[in-house]
PDB file of C-alpha atoms (C1' of nucleotides) in Angstrom:
ATOM      1  CA  MET G   1      45.620   5.041   6.214  1.00 47.00           C
ATOM      2  CA  ILE G   2      43.647   4.743   3.054  1.00 45.00           C
ATOM      3  CA  LYS G   3      39.968   5.171   3.078  1.00 43.00           C
ATOM      4  CA  VAL G   4      37.980   2.962   0.730  1.00 43.00           C
ATOM      5  CA  LEU G   5      34.718   4.544  -0.362  1.00 40.00           C
ATOM      6  CA  PRO G   6      31.869   2.492  -1.398  1.00 39.00           C
ATOM      7  CA  ILE G   7      31.372   2.240  -5.301  1.00 38.00           C
ATOM      8  CA  PHE G   8      27.634   2.502  -6.450  1.00 42.00           C
ATOM      9  CA  SER G   9      26.715   1.081  -9.798  1.00 38.00           C
ATOM     10  CA  SER G  10      24.322   3.896 -10.368  1.00 43.00           C
ATOM     11  CA  VAL G  11      23.146   7.150  -8.782  1.00 47.00           C
ATOM     12  CA  GLU G  12      21.643   6.186  -5.397  1.00 53.00           C
ATOM     13  CA  SER G  13      18.538   8.080  -4.073  1.00 55.00           C
ATOM     14  CA  GLN G  14      19.317  10.767  -1.513  1.00 70.00           C
ATOM     15  CA  VAL G  15      15.801  10.645   0.002  1.00 85.00           C
ATOM     16  CA  ASP G  16      14.760   7.986   2.708  1.00 91.00           C
ATOM     17  CA  PHE G  17      11.337   6.907   1.616  1.00 95.00           C
ATOM     18  CA  SER G  18      10.920   4.181   4.409  1.00 95.00           C
ATOM     19  CA  LYS G  19       8.642   6.604   6.432  1.00 94.00           C
ATOM     20  CA  TYR G  20       6.508   7.401   3.632  1.00 97.00           C
ATOM     21  CA  GLU G  21       6.183   3.924   2.568  1.00 98.00           C
ATOM     22  CA  LEU G  22       4.814   3.062   5.924  1.00 98.00           C
ATOM     23  CA  GLN G  23       2.332   5.799   5.802  1.00 98.00           C
ATOM     24  CA  PHE G  24       1.082   5.210   2.311  1.00 98.00           C
ATOM     25  CA  LYS G  25       0.797   1.380   3.010  1.00 98.00           C
ATOM     26  CA  ALA G  26      -1.491   2.576   5.924  1.00 98.00           C
ATOM     27  CA  LEU G  27      -3.539   4.625   3.521  1.00 98.00           C
ATOM     28  CA  ALA G  28      -3.480   1.871   0.921  1.00 98.00           C
ATOM     29  CA  ASP G  29      -6.698   0.122   2.102  1.00 98.00           C
ATOM     30  CA  GLN G  30     -10.332   1.097   1.516  1.00 97.00           C
ATOM     31  CA  LYS G  31     -11.250  -0.237   5.083  1.00 98.00           C
ATOM     32  CA  ARG G  32      -8.678   1.839   6.760  1.00 98.00           C
ATOM     33  CA  LEU G  33      -9.517   5.050   4.586  1.00 98.00           C
ATOM     34  CA  GLN G  34     -13.122   4.338   5.906  1.00 97.00           C
ATOM     35  CA  ILE G  35     -11.955   4.150   9.356  1.00 98.00           C
ATOM     36  CA  MET G  36     -10.194   7.412   9.066  1.00 98.00           C
ATOM     37  CA  TYR G  37     -13.324   9.039   7.428  1.00 97.00           C
ATOM     38  CA  GLU G  38     -15.541   7.812  10.291  1.00 97.00           C
ATOM     39  CA  LEU G  39     -13.070   9.274  12.798  1.00 97.00           C
ATOM     40  CA  THR G  40     -13.171  12.467  10.757  1.00 95.00           C
ATOM     41  CA  GLN G  41     -16.963  12.431  11.051  1.00 93.00           C
ATOM     42  CA  LYS G  42     -17.305  11.316  14.497  1.00 94.00           C
ATOM     43  CA  GLY G  43     -14.080  12.979  16.044  1.00 95.00           C
ATOM     44  CA  SER G  44     -13.035  10.540  19.011  1.00 97.00           C
ATOM     45  CA  VAL G  45     -14.582   6.944  18.854  1.00 98.00           C
ATOM     46  CA  CYS G  46     -14.079   4.165  20.976  1.00 97.00           C
ATOM     47  CA  VAL G  47     -13.277   0.711  19.301  1.00 98.00           C
ATOM     48  CA  CYS G  48     -16.480  -0.753  20.775  1.00 97.00           C
ATOM     49  CA  ASP G  49     -18.721   1.756  18.866  1.00 97.00           C
ATOM     50  CA  LEU G  50     -16.294   1.805  15.774  1.00 98.00           C
ATOM     51  CA  VAL G  51     -16.991  -2.032  15.487  1.00 98.00           C
ATOM     52  CA  ASP G  52     -20.505  -1.347  14.548  1.00 97.00           C
ATOM     53  CA  ILE G  53     -19.740   1.779  12.620  1.00 97.00           C
ATOM     54  CA  VAL G  54     -17.455   0.043  10.256  1.00 97.00           C
ATOM     55  CA  ASN G  55     -19.308  -3.193  10.637  1.00 97.00           C
ATOM     56  CA  MET G  56     -16.149  -5.266  11.261  1.00 97.00           C
ATOM     57  CA  PRO G  57     -15.020  -8.164  13.802  1.00 98.00           C
ATOM     58  CA  GLN G  58     -13.276  -6.713  16.750  1.00 98.00           C
ATOM     59  CA  SER G  59      -9.933  -8.284  16.136  1.00 98.00           C
ATOM     60  CA  LYS G  60      -9.917  -7.291  12.531  1.00 98.00           C
ATOM     61  CA  LEU G  61     -10.613  -3.721  13.506  1.00 98.00           C
ATOM     62  CA  SER G  62      -7.921  -3.719  16.143  1.00 98.00           C
ATOM     63  CA  TYR G  63      -5.355  -5.032  13.489  1.00 98.00           C
ATOM     64  CA  HIS G  64      -6.204  -2.032  11.119  1.00 98.00           C
ATOM     65  CA  LEU G  65      -6.094   0.523  13.857  1.00 98.00           C
ATOM     66  CA  LYS G  66      -2.798  -0.658  14.744  1.00 98.00           C
ATOM     67  CA  ILE G  67      -1.478  -0.163  11.339  1.00 98.00           C
ATOM     68  CA  LEU G  68      -2.965   3.510  11.280  1.00 98.00           C
ATOM     69  CA  LEU G  69      -1.489   4.218  14.665  1.00 98.00           C
ATOM     70  CA  ASP G  70       2.070   2.814  13.733  1.00 98.00           C
ATOM     71  CA  ALA G  71       1.750   5.124  10.784  1.00 98.00           C
ATOM     72  CA  ASN G  72       0.954   8.136  12.956  1.00 98.00           C
ATOM     73  CA  LEU G  73      -2.214   8.711  11.252  1.00 98.00           C
ATOM     74  CA  ILE G  74      -4.336   8.209  14.221  1.00 98.00           C
ATOM     75  CA  THR G  75      -4.005   8.803  17.809  1.00 98.00           C
ATOM     76  CA  LYS G  76      -5.322   6.681  21.019  1.00 98.00           C
ATOM     77  CA  GLU G  77      -6.428   7.749  24.346  1.00 98.00           C
ATOM     78  CA  THR G  78      -7.146   4.893  26.977  1.00 97.00           C
ATOM     79  CA  LYS G  79      -9.877   5.501  29.459  1.00 96.00           C
ATOM     80  CA  GLY G  80     -10.276   2.556  31.892  1.00 95.00           C
ATOM     81  CA  THR G  81     -11.141  -0.281  29.550  1.00 96.00           C
ATOM     82  CA  TRP G  82     -12.041   1.834  26.615  1.00 97.00           C
ATOM     83  CA  SER G  83      -9.745   2.889  23.820  1.00 98.00           C
ATOM     84  CA  TYR G  84     -10.547   6.083  21.998  1.00 98.00           C
ATOM     85  CA  TYR G  85      -9.110   6.832  18.672  1.00 98.00           C
ATOM     86  CA  GLU G  86      -8.934   9.994  16.841  1.00 98.00           C
ATOM     87  CA  LEU G  87      -7.620  11.340  13.486  1.00 97.00           C
ATOM     88  CA  ASN G  88      -4.167  13.020  13.714  1.00 97.00           C
ATOM     89  CA  HIS G  89      -5.093  15.834  11.496  1.00 96.00           C
ATOM     90  CA  GLU G  90      -1.760  17.425  11.777  1.00 95.00           C
ATOM     91  CA  GLU G  91      -0.019  14.464  10.277  1.00 96.00           C
ATOM     92  CA  VAL G  92      -2.674  13.854   7.336  1.00 96.00           C
ATOM     93  CA  ASN G  93      -2.301  17.518   6.498  1.00 95.00           C
ATOM     94  CA  ARG G  94       1.479  17.099   6.406  1.00 95.00           C
ATOM     95  CA  LEU G  95       0.954  14.232   3.941  1.00 96.00           C
ATOM     96  CA  LEU G  96      -1.970  14.775   1.721  1.00 96.00           C
ATOM     97  CA  SER G  97      -3.024  17.500  -0.648  1.00 95.00           C
ATOM     98  CA  PRO G  98      -5.711  20.100   0.501  1.00 92.00           C
ATOM     99  CA  GLU G  99      -7.979  18.470  -1.824  1.00 91.00           C
ATOM    100  CA  LEU G 100      -7.643  15.058  -0.173  1.00 92.00           C
ATOM    101  CA  CYS G 101      -7.411  16.537   3.359  1.00 85.00           C
ATOM    102  CA  CYS G 102     -10.876  17.894   2.670  1.00 86.00           C
ATOM    103  CA  ILE G 103     -12.228  14.359   2.793  1.00 90.00           C
ATOM    104  CA  PHE G 104     -10.947  14.029   6.137  1.00 88.00           C
ATOM    105  CA  ARG G 105     -12.278  17.213   7.507  1.00 80.00           C
ATOM    106  CA  LYS G 106     -15.835  17.929   8.992  1.00 70.00           C
ATOM    107  CA  SER G 107     -17.871  20.054   6.742  1.00 62.00           C
ATOM    108  CA  GLU G 108     -18.242  22.862   9.253  1.00 60.00           C
ATOM    109  CA  ASN G 109     -14.479  23.162   9.246  1.00 64.00           C
ATOM    110  CA  GLN G 110     -13.988  23.037   5.431  1.00 59.00           C
ATOM    111  CA  SER G 111     -13.800  26.826   4.913  1.00 52.00           C
ATOM    112  CA  SER G 112     -10.170  27.047   6.677  1.00 51.00           C
ATOM    113  CA  GLY G 113      -7.738  27.121   4.007  1.00 51.00           C
ATOM    114  CA  CYS G 114      -8.616  24.219   1.442  1.00 57.00           C
ATOM    115  CA  CYS G 115     -11.699  22.619   0.074  1.00 60.00           C
ATOM    116  CA  SER G 116     -12.618  25.709  -1.917  1.00 49.00           C
TER     117      SER G 116
ATOM    118  CA  MET W   1     -45.823  -3.048  -6.022  1.00 47.00           C
ATOM    119  CA  ILE W   2     -43.894  -2.697  -2.731  1.00 45.00           C
ATOM    120  CA  LYS W   3     -40.124  -1.501  -2.928  1.00 43.00           C
ATOM    121  CA  VAL W   4     -38.041  -3.275  -0.383  1.00 45.00           C
ATOM    122  CA  LEU W   5     -35.027  -0.920   0.526  1.00 41.00           C
ATOM    123  CA  PRO W   6     -31.944  -2.513   1.645  1.00 40.00           C
ATOM    124  CA  ILE W   7     -31.361  -2.168   5.297  1.00 38.00           C
ATOM    125  CA  PHE W   8     -27.680  -1.363   6.454  1.00 42.00           C
ATOM    126  CA  SER W   9     -26.636  -2.485   9.764  1.00 38.00           C
ATOM    127  CA  SER W  10     -24.694   0.830  10.232  1.00 42.00           C
ATOM    128  CA  VAL W  11     -23.787   4.080   8.435  1.00 47.00           C
ATOM    129  CA  GLU W  12     -22.318   3.434   5.166  1.00 54.00           C
ATOM    130  CA  SER W  13     -19.434   5.469   3.920  1.00 56.00           C
ATOM    131  CA  GLN W  14     -20.556   8.101   1.270  1.00 70.00           C
ATOM    132  CA  VAL W  15     -17.056   8.319  -0.244  1.00 85.00           C
ATOM    133  CA  ASP W  16     -15.721   5.806  -2.900  1.00 91.00           C
ATOM    134  CA  PHE W  17     -12.044   5.031  -1.813  1.00 95.00           C
ATOM    135  CA  SER W  18     -11.294   2.573  -4.389  1.00 95.00           C
ATOM    136  CA  LYS W  19      -9.404   5.165  -6.683  1.00 94.00           C
ATOM    137  CA  TYR W  20      -7.451   6.170  -3.646  1.00 97.00           C
ATOM    138  CA  GLU W  21      -6.614   2.705  -2.587  1.00 98.00           C
ATOM    139  CA  LEU W  22      -5.038   2.185  -6.019  1.00 98.00           C
ATOM    140  CA  GLN W  23      -2.958   5.156  -5.790  1.00 98.00           C
ATOM    141  CA  PHE W  24      -1.756   4.796  -2.295  1.00 98.00           C
ATOM    142  CA  LYS W  25      -0.988   1.137  -2.970  1.00 98.00           C
ATOM    143  CA  ALA W  26       1.079   2.327  -5.954  1.00 98.00           C
ATOM    144  CA  LEU W  27       2.862   5.079  -3.614  1.00 98.00           C
ATOM    145  CA  ALA W  28       3.426   2.272  -0.727  1.00 98.00           C
ATOM    146  CA  ASP W  29       6.625   1.054  -2.103  1.00 98.00           C
ATOM    147  CA  GLN W  30      10.188   2.460  -1.520  1.00 97.00           C
ATOM    148  CA  LYS W  31      11.360   1.150  -5.133  1.00 98.00           C
ATOM    149  CA  ARG W  32       8.270   2.981  -6.861  1.00 98.00           C
ATOM    150  CA  LEU W  33       8.939   6.098  -4.873  1.00 98.00           C
ATOM    151  CA  GLN W  34      12.526   5.991  -5.885  1.00 97.00           C
ATOM    152  CA  ILE W  35      11.451   5.463  -9.566  1.00 98.00           C
ATOM    153  CA  MET W  36       9.235   8.344  -9.085  1.00 98.00           C
ATOM    154  CA  TYR W  37      12.025  10.472  -7.729  1.00 97.00           C
ATOM    155  CA  GLU W  38      14.374   9.673 -10.539  1.00 97.00           C
ATOM    156  CA  LEU W  39      11.844  10.492 -13.047  1.00 97.00           C
ATOM    157  CA  THR W  40      11.542  13.721 -11.200  1.00 95.00           C
ATOM    158  CA  GLN W  41      15.269  14.380 -11.516  1.00 93.00           C
ATOM    159  CA  LYS W  42      15.654  13.257 -15.092  1.00 94.00           C
ATOM    160  CA  GLY W  43      12.465  14.296 -16.705  1.00 95.00           C
ATOM    161  CA  SER W  44      11.637  11.760 -19.357  1.00 97.00           C
ATOM    162  CA  VAL W  45      13.664   8.499 -19.199  1.00 98.00           C
ATOM    163  CA  CYS W  46      13.391   5.301 -21.243  1.00 97.00           C
ATOM    164  CA  VAL W  47      13.210   1.932 -19.424  1.00 98.00           C
ATOM    165  CA  CYS W  48      16.552   0.896 -20.812  1.00 97.00           C
ATOM    166  CA  ASP W  49      18.319   3.727 -18.935  1.00 97.00           C
ATOM    167  CA  LEU W  50      15.947   3.511 -15.826  1.00 98.00           C
ATOM    168  CA  VAL W  51      17.164  -0.077 -15.588  1.00 98.00           C
ATOM    169  CA  ASP W  52      20.683   1.087 -14.746  1.00 97.00           C
ATOM    170  CA  ILE W  53      19.570   4.173 -12.702  1.00 97.00           C
ATOM    171  CA  VAL W  54      17.420   2.149 -10.183  1.00 97.00           C
ATOM    172  CA  ASN W  55      19.460  -0.857 -10.629  1.00 97.00           C
ATOM    173  CA  MET W  56      16.678  -3.391 -11.364  1.00 97.00           C
ATOM    174  CA  PRO W  57      16.145  -6.319 -13.586  1.00 98.00           C
ATOM    175  CA  GLN W  58      14.106  -5.183 -16.651  1.00 98.00           C
ATOM    176  CA  SER W  59      10.886  -7.374 -15.828  1.00 98.00           C
ATOM    177  CA  LYS W  60      10.841  -6.185 -12.271  1.00 98.00           C
ATOM    178  CA  LEU W  61      10.993  -2.465 -13.470  1.00 98.00           C
ATOM    179  CA  SER W  62       8.418  -3.193 -15.996  1.00 98.00           C
ATOM    180  CA  TYR W  63       6.027  -4.631 -13.299  1.00 98.00           C
ATOM    181  CA  HIS W  64       6.648  -1.541 -11.070  1.00 98.00           C
ATOM    182  CA  LEU W  65       6.180   0.956 -13.855  1.00 98.00           C
ATOM    183  CA  LYS W  66       2.777  -0.702 -14.883  1.00 98.00           C
ATOM    184  CA  ILE W  67       1.544  -0.126 -11.239  1.00 98.00           C
ATOM    185  CA  LEU W  68       2.636   3.461 -11.287  1.00 98.00           C
ATOM    186  CA  LEU W  69       1.115   3.792 -14.709  1.00 98.00           C
ATOM    187  CA  ASP W  70      -2.325   2.265 -13.815  1.00 98.00           C
ATOM    188  CA  ALA W  71      -2.473   4.445 -10.701  1.00 98.00           C
ATOM    189  CA  ASN W  72      -1.911   7.500 -13.294  1.00 98.00           C
ATOM    190  CA  LEU W  73       1.013   8.726 -11.286  1.00 98.00           C
ATOM    191  CA  ILE W  74       3.362   8.501 -14.386  1.00 98.00           C
ATOM    192  CA  THR W  75       2.761   8.622 -18.048  1.00 98.00           C
ATOM    193  CA  LYS W  76       4.202   6.706 -21.007  1.00 98.00           C
ATOM    194  CA  GLU W  77       5.251   7.644 -24.464  1.00 98.00           C
ATOM    195  CA  THR W  78       6.449   5.151 -26.930  1.00 97.00           C
ATOM    196  CA  LYS W  79       8.989   6.015 -29.722  1.00 96.00           C
ATOM    197  CA  GLY W  80       9.790   3.054 -31.824  1.00 95.00           C
ATOM    198  CA  THR W  81      11.136   0.479 -29.622  1.00 96.00           C
ATOM    199  CA  TRP W  82      11.740   2.794 -26.700  1.00 97.00           C
ATOM    200  CA  SER W  83       9.232   3.625 -23.875  1.00 98.00           C
ATOM    201  CA  TYR W  84       9.871   6.871 -22.369  1.00 98.00           C
ATOM    202  CA  TYR W  85       8.186   7.398 -18.845  1.00 98.00           C
ATOM    203  CA  GLU W  86       7.530  10.765 -17.144  1.00 98.00           C
ATOM    204  CA  LEU W  87       5.977  11.844 -13.711  1.00 98.00           C
ATOM    205  CA  ASN W  88       2.431  12.974 -13.804  1.00 97.00           C
ATOM    206  CA  HIS W  89       3.080  16.039 -11.930  1.00 96.00           C
ATOM    207  CA  GLU W  90      -0.705  17.194 -12.014  1.00 96.00           C
ATOM    208  CA  GLU W  91      -1.905  13.925 -10.544  1.00 97.00           C
ATOM    209  CA  VAL W  92       0.892  13.888  -7.925  1.00 96.00           C
ATOM    210  CA  ASN W  93      -0.106  17.523  -7.053  1.00 95.00           C
ATOM    211  CA  ARG W  94      -3.677  16.439  -6.719  1.00 95.00           C
ATOM    212  CA  LEU W  95      -2.909  13.803  -4.377  1.00 96.00           C
ATOM    213  CA  LEU W  96       0.023  14.931  -2.170  1.00 96.00           C
ATOM    214  CA  SER W  97       0.775  17.852   0.155  1.00 95.00           C
ATOM    215  CA  PRO W  98       3.007  20.646  -1.035  1.00 92.00           C
ATOM    216  CA  GLU W  99       5.534  19.473   1.331  1.00 91.00           C
ATOM    217  CA  LEU W 100       5.607  16.156  -0.248  1.00 92.00           C
ATOM    218  CA  CYS W 101       5.101  17.237  -3.712  1.00 85.00           C
ATOM    219  CA  CYS W 102       8.239  19.000  -3.138  1.00 87.00           C
ATOM    220  CA  ILE W 103      10.243  15.925  -3.154  1.00 90.00           C
ATOM    221  CA  PHE W 104       8.944  15.143  -6.618  1.00 88.00           C
ATOM    222  CA  ARG W 105       9.836  18.407  -8.065  1.00 81.00           C
ATOM    223  CA  LYS W 106      13.242  19.658  -9.511  1.00 71.00           C
ATOM    224  CA  SER W 107      15.101  21.965  -7.385  1.00 63.00           C
ATOM    225  CA  GLU W 108      14.946  24.921  -9.749  1.00 61.00           C
ATOM    226  CA  ASN W 109      11.274  24.695  -9.772  1.00 65.00           C
ATOM    227  CA  GLN W 110      10.636  24.582  -6.156  1.00 60.00           C
ATOM    228  CA  SER W 111       9.931  28.424  -5.885  1.00 53.00           C
ATOM    229  CA  SER W 112       6.621  28.136  -7.514  1.00 51.00           C
ATOM    230  CA  GLY W 113       3.898  27.840  -4.623  1.00 51.00           C
ATOM    231  CA  CYS W 114       5.273  25.155  -2.343  1.00 57.00           C
ATOM    232  CA  CYS W 115       8.903  24.057  -0.947  1.00 61.00           C
ATOM    233  CA  SER W 116       9.019  27.352   1.207  1.00 49.00           C
TER     234      SER W 116
ATOM    235  C1'  DG A   1      14.069 -11.818 -44.792  1.00 81.12           C
ATOM    236  C1'  DG A   2      17.030 -12.778 -40.523  1.00 81.12           C
ATOM    237  C1'  DA A   3      19.308 -10.758 -36.601  1.00 81.12           C
ATOM    238  C1'  DT A   4      19.058  -7.609 -32.837  1.00 81.12           C
ATOM    239  C1'  DT A   5      17.139  -4.803 -29.254  1.00 81.12           C
ATOM    240  C1'  DA A   6      13.587  -2.853 -26.236  1.00 81.12           C
ATOM    241  C1'  DA A   7       9.980  -3.837 -23.372  1.00 81.12           C
ATOM    242  C1'  DA A   8       5.704  -6.343 -21.924  1.00 81.12           C
ATOM    243  C1'  DT A   9       4.006 -10.512 -20.408  1.00 81.12           C
ATOM    244  C1'  DC A  10       3.746 -15.239 -18.236  1.00 81.12           C
ATOM    245  C1'  DA A  11       3.996 -18.665 -14.910  1.00 81.12           C
ATOM    246  C1'  DA A  12       6.035 -20.413 -10.829  1.00 81.12           C
ATOM    247  C1'  DA A  13       8.293 -19.576  -6.435  1.00 81.12           C
ATOM    248  C1'  DT A  14       8.598 -16.577  -2.710  1.00 81.12           C
ATOM    249  C1'  DT A  15       7.352 -13.178   0.439  1.00 81.12           C
ATOM    250  C1'  DA A  16       3.910 -10.158   2.651  1.00 81.12           C
ATOM    251  C1'  DT A  17      -0.657  -8.958   4.205  1.00 81.12           C
ATOM    252  C1'  DT A  18      -5.105  -9.907   5.699  1.00 81.12           C
ATOM    253  C1'  DT A  19      -8.625 -12.743   7.915  1.00 81.12           C
ATOM    254  C1'  DT A  20     -10.305 -15.624  11.360  1.00 81.12           C
ATOM    255  C1'  DG A  21     -11.491 -17.464  15.720  1.00 81.12           C
ATOM    256  C1'  DA A  22      -9.537 -18.439  20.120  1.00 81.12           C
ATOM    257  C1'  DT A  23      -6.985 -16.705  23.823  1.00 81.12           C
ATOM    258  C1'  DT A  24      -5.001 -13.193  27.011  1.00 81.12           C
ATOM    259  C1'  DT A  25      -4.625  -8.801  29.415  1.00 81.12           C
ATOM    260  C1'  DA A  26      -6.429  -5.764  32.189  1.00 81.12           C
ATOM    261  C1'  DA A  27      -9.987  -2.632  34.003  1.00 81.12           C
ATOM    262  C1'  DT A  28     -14.482  -2.466  36.048  1.00 81.12           C
ATOM    263  C1'  DT A  29     -18.556  -4.091  38.577  1.00 81.12           C
ATOM    264  C1'  DA A  30     -21.356  -6.872  41.536  1.00 81.12           C
TER     265       DA A  30
ATOM    266  C1'  DT I   1     -12.929 -12.343  44.822  1.00 81.12           C
ATOM    267  C1'  DA I   2     -15.607 -13.828  40.761  1.00 81.12           C
ATOM    268  C1'  DA I   3     -17.947 -12.391  36.756  1.00 81.12           C
ATOM    269  C1'  DT I   4     -18.045  -9.185  32.991  1.00 81.12           C
ATOM    270  C1'  DT I   5     -16.590  -6.290  29.433  1.00 81.12           C
ATOM    271  C1'  DA I   6     -13.148  -3.807  26.126  1.00 81.12           C
ATOM    272  C1'  DA I   7      -9.442  -4.461  23.455  1.00 81.12           C
ATOM    273  C1'  DA I   8      -4.953  -6.515  22.222  1.00 81.12           C
ATOM    274  C1'  DT I   9      -2.514 -10.516  20.790  1.00 81.12           C
ATOM    275  C1'  DC I  10      -1.647 -15.008  18.803  1.00 81.12           C
ATOM    276  C1'  DA I  11      -1.291 -18.747  15.480  1.00 81.12           C
ATOM    277  C1'  DA I  12      -3.051 -20.816  11.508  1.00 81.12           C
ATOM    278  C1'  DA I  13      -5.275 -20.210   7.105  1.00 81.12           C
ATOM    279  C1'  DA I  14      -6.440 -17.611   3.276  1.00 81.12           C
ATOM    280  C1'  DT I  15      -5.215 -13.834  -0.097  1.00 81.12           C
ATOM    281  C1'  DA I  16      -2.382 -10.696  -2.317  1.00 81.12           C
ATOM    282  C1'  DA I  17       1.782  -8.761  -3.964  1.00 81.12           C
ATOM    283  C1'  DT I  18       6.396  -9.411  -5.578  1.00 81.12           C
ATOM    284  C1'  DT I  19      10.447 -11.509  -7.520  1.00 81.12           C
ATOM    285  C1'  DT I  20      12.512 -14.353 -11.030  1.00 81.12           C
ATOM    286  C1'  DG I  21      13.794 -16.159 -15.337  1.00 81.12           C
ATOM    287  C1'  DA I  22      11.887 -17.472 -19.528  1.00 81.12           C
ATOM    288  C1'  DT I  23       9.276 -16.146 -23.468  1.00 81.12           C
ATOM    289  C1'  DT I  24       6.720 -13.222 -26.522  1.00 81.12           C
ATOM    290  C1'  DT I  25       5.835  -9.083 -28.927  1.00 81.12           C
ATOM    291  C1'  DA I  26       7.115  -5.661 -31.906  1.00 81.12           C
ATOM    292  C1'  DA I  27      10.194  -2.175 -33.897  1.00 81.12           C
ATOM    293  C1'  DT I  28      14.756  -1.379 -36.092  1.00 81.12           C
ATOM    294  C1'  DC I  29      18.628  -2.385 -38.609  1.00 81.12           C
ATOM    295  C1'  DC I  30      21.644  -4.852 -41.831  1.00 81.12           C
TER     296       DC I  30
END
DNA sequence: GGATTAAATCAAATTATTTTGATTTAATTA
DNA sequence: TAATTAAATCAAAATAATTTGATTTAATCC
């Protein structure tokens, strides 16, 4: 039995960038960065409050929250009819430089590690 | 004279995210991440070679290179009719975590700082 | 100068993302 | 149970990003 190997016309990338594409897409929007920033400042926020904080119609906010959630940049906890969203610091730290993480860190916690 | 201050319906974001939006948009594409990866591996590459490396039509590659260049993620040097592109390591380091920067660093240089 | 090559630009077509307002789902309250 | 509230979903419209192939710009070579 002869195995026919696929022939590539050029060097193929060894790294799978699809996960990063998804995450950078989520970050690639000022509105979503602001949502992340507000979650940083306020900790855990429910959608009904976030609507006023970021001044967005509910369905629009829901759309953007979903994109951030799918990218694992925020987490969600449901309590009754309320949904509380929080920043996923672990994932943000995994992705962004200390300098940038800093933006998504409350001032009282900025002494730990980064934000020199 | 009475000064009328603008009234905001909610807390406004103190941070200007427009620069980050531009940079994350540039990163938010597998093709562009691959271009960055190849520039990492090969150092300085001219467009005519890169066309074969990433297997893209010239005008398409030119479009994506411009997006990366505008985001300051790569640099360009023109020699005669050739254009040589290089990764802007400084800016990539400023933006991404050590873990991610690692992807955009040649293996022989991975001992310095990150890539544990 | 004329031909050749590299790379940028352009306009049109295609594809993807975002916005909008209405509707649905589901939990809570009276 | 009916009314209310929170949040997700949906479909259509509006915007934005990408692809394509042709054209342009500009440097080099004969």
